[in-house]
Coordinates of N, CA and C in Angstrom, one line a residue:
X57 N -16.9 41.8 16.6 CA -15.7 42.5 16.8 C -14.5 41.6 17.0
X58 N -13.4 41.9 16.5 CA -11.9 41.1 16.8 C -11.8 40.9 18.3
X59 N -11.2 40.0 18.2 CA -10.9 40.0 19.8 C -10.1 40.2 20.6
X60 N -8.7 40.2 19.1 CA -7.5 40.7 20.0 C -7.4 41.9 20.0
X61 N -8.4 42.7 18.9 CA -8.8 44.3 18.8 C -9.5 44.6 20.5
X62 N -10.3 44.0 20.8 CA -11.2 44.1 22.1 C -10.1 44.2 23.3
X63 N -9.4 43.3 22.9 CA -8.2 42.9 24.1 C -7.5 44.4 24.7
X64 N -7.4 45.1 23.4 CA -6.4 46.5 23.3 C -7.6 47.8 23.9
X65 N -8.3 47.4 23.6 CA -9.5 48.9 24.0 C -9.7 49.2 25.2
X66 N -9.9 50.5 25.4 CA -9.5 50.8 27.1 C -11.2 52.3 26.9
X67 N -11.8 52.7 28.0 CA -12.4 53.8 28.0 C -11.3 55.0 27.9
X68 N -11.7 55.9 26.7 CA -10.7 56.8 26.9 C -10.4 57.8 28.1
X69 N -11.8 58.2 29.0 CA -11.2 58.5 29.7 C -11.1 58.0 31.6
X70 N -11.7 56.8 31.7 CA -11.0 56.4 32.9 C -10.5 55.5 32.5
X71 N -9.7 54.5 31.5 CA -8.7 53.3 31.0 C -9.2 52.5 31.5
X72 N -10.8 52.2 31.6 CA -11.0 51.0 32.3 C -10.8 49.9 30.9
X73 N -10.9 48.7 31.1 CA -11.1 47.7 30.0 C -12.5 47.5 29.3
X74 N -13.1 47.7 28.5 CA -14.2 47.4 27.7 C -14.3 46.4 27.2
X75 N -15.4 45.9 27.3 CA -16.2 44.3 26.7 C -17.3 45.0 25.9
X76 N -17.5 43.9 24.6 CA -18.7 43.5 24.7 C -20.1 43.7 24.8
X77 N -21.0 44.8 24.6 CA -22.4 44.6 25.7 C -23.1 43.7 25.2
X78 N -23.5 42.7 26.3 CA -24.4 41.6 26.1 C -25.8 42.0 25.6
X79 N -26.2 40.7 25.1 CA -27.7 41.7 24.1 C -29.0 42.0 25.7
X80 N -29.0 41.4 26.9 CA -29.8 41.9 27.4 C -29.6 43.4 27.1
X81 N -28.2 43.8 27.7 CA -27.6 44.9 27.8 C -28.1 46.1 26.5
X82 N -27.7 45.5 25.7 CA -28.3 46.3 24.3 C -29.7 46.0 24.4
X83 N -30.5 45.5 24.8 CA -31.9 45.5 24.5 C -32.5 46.7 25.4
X84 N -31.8 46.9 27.1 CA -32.2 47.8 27.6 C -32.0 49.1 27.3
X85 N -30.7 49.3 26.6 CA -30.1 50.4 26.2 C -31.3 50.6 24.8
X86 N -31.4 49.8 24.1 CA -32.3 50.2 22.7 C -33.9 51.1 23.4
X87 N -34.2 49.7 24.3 CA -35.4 50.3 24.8 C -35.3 51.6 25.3
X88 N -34.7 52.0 26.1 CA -34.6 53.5 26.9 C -34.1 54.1 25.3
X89 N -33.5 54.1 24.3 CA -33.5 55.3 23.1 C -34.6 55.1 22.4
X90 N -35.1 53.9 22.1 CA -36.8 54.2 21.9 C -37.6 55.4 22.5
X91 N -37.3 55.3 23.9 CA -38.8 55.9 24.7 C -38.3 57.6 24.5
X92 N -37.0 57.6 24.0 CA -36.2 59.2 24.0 C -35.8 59.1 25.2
X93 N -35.0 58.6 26.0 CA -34.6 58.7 27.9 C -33.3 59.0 27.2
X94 N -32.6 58.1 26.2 CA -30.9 58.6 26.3 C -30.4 59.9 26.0
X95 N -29.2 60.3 26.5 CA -28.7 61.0 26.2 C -27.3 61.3 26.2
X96 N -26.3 61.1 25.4 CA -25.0 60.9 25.6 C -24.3 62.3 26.7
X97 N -22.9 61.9 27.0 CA -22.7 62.6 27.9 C -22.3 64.2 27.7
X98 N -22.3 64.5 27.2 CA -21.9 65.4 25.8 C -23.7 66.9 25.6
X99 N -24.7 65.8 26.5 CA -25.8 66.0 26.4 C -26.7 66.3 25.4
X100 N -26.5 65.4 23.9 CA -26.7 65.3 22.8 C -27.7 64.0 22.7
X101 N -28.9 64.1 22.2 CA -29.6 62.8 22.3 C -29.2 61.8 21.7
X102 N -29.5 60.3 22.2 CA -28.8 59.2 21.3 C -30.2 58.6 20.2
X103 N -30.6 58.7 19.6 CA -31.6 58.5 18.9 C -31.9 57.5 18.0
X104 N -30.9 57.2 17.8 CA -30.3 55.7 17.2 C -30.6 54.9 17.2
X105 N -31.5 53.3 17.5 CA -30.8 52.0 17.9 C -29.3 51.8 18.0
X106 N -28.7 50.9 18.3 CA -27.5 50.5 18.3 C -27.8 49.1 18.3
X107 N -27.1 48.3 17.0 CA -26.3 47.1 16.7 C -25.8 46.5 17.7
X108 N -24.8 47.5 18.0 CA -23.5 46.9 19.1 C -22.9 47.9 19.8
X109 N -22.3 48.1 21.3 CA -22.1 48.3 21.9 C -21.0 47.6 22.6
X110 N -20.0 48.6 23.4 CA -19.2 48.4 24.4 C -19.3 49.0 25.2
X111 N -19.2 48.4 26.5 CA -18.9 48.3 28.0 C -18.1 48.5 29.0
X112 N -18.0 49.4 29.7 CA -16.6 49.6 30.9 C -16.4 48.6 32.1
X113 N -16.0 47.7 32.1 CA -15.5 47.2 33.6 C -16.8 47.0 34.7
X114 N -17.0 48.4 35.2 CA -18.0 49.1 36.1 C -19.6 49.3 35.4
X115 N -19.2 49.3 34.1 CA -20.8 49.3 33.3 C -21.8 50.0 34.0
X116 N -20.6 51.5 34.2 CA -21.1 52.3 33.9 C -21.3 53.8 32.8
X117 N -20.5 53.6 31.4 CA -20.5 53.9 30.3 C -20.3 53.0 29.8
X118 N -21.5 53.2 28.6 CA -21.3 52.4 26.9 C -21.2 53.3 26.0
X119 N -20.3 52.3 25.3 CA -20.3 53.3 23.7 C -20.6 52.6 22.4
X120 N -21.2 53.1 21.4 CA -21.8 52.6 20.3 C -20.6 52.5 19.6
X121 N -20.9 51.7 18.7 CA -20.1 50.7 17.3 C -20.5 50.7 16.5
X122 N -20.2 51.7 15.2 CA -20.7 51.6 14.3 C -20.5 51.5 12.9
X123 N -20.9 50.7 11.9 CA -19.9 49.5 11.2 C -18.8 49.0 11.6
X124 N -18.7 48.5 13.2 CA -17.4 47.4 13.7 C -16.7 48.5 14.1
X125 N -16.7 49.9 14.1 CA -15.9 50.8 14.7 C -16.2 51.6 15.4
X126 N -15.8 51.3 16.7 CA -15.6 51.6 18.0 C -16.2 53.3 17.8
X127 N -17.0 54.0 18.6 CA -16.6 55.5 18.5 C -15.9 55.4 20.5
X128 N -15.2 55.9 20.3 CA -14.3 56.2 21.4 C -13.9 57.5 22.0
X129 N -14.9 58.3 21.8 CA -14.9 59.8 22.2 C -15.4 59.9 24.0
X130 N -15.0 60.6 24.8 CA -15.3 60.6 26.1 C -17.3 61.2 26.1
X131 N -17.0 62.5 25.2 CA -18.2 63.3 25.0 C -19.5 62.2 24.7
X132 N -19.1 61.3 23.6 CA -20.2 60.7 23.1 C -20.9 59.4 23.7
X133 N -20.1 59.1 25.0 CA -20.5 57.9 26.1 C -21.9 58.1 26.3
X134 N -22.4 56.5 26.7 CA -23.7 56.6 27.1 C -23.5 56.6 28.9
X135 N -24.0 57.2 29.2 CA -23.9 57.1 31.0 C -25.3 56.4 31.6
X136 N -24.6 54.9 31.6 CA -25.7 53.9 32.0 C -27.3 54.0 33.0
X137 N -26.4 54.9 34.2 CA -27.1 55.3 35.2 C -28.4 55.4 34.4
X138 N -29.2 56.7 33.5 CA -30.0 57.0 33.2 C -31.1 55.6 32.7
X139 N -30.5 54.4 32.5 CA -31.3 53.4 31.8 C -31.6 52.8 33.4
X140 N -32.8 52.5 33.9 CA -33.3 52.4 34.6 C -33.2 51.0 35.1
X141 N -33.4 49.7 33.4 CA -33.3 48.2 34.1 C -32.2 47.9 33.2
X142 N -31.1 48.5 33.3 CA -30.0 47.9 32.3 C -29.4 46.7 33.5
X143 N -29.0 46.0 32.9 CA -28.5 44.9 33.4 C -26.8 45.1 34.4
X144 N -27.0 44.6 35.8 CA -25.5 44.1 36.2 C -24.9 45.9 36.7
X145 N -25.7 46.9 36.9 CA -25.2 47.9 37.5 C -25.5 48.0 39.0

């Protein structure tokens, strides 16, 4: 992802700043939608793998990226809590 695009991205709804999720980060997040644990906030399963991912500040919502674009919806956040060994929470 661009970086000066990254620079501009905020959580839509608490304006934290978003990074990045590091691939531990995406590996735990992949694992827990393997086993069926995720569930976006929205309460909609995430079922998916994910490529890539972004991160709040507090990392505690991620949101998927899909082909390089951002989904940025509040409803469709991952709420980290439920991943049990995600990294740096």
């Amino acid at each position: 992802m661009d970086r000066k695009l990254l620079d501009l991205l905020v959580s839509p709804d608490t304006r934290q700043p978003l990074a990045q999720l590091e691939s531990a980060g995406l590996e735990a997040l992949n694992r827990a939608i393997a086993a069926g644990a995720v569930t976006r906030i929205d309460g909609s399963a995430q079922t998916e793998a994910l490529r890539e991912a972004l991160v709040t500040r507090d990392r505690q919502h991620a949101f998927r990226v899909e082909d390089g674009i951002p989904v940025l919806l509040a409803e469709e956040a991952i709420d980290t809590a439920q991943i049990t060994d995600f990294p740096g929470k």
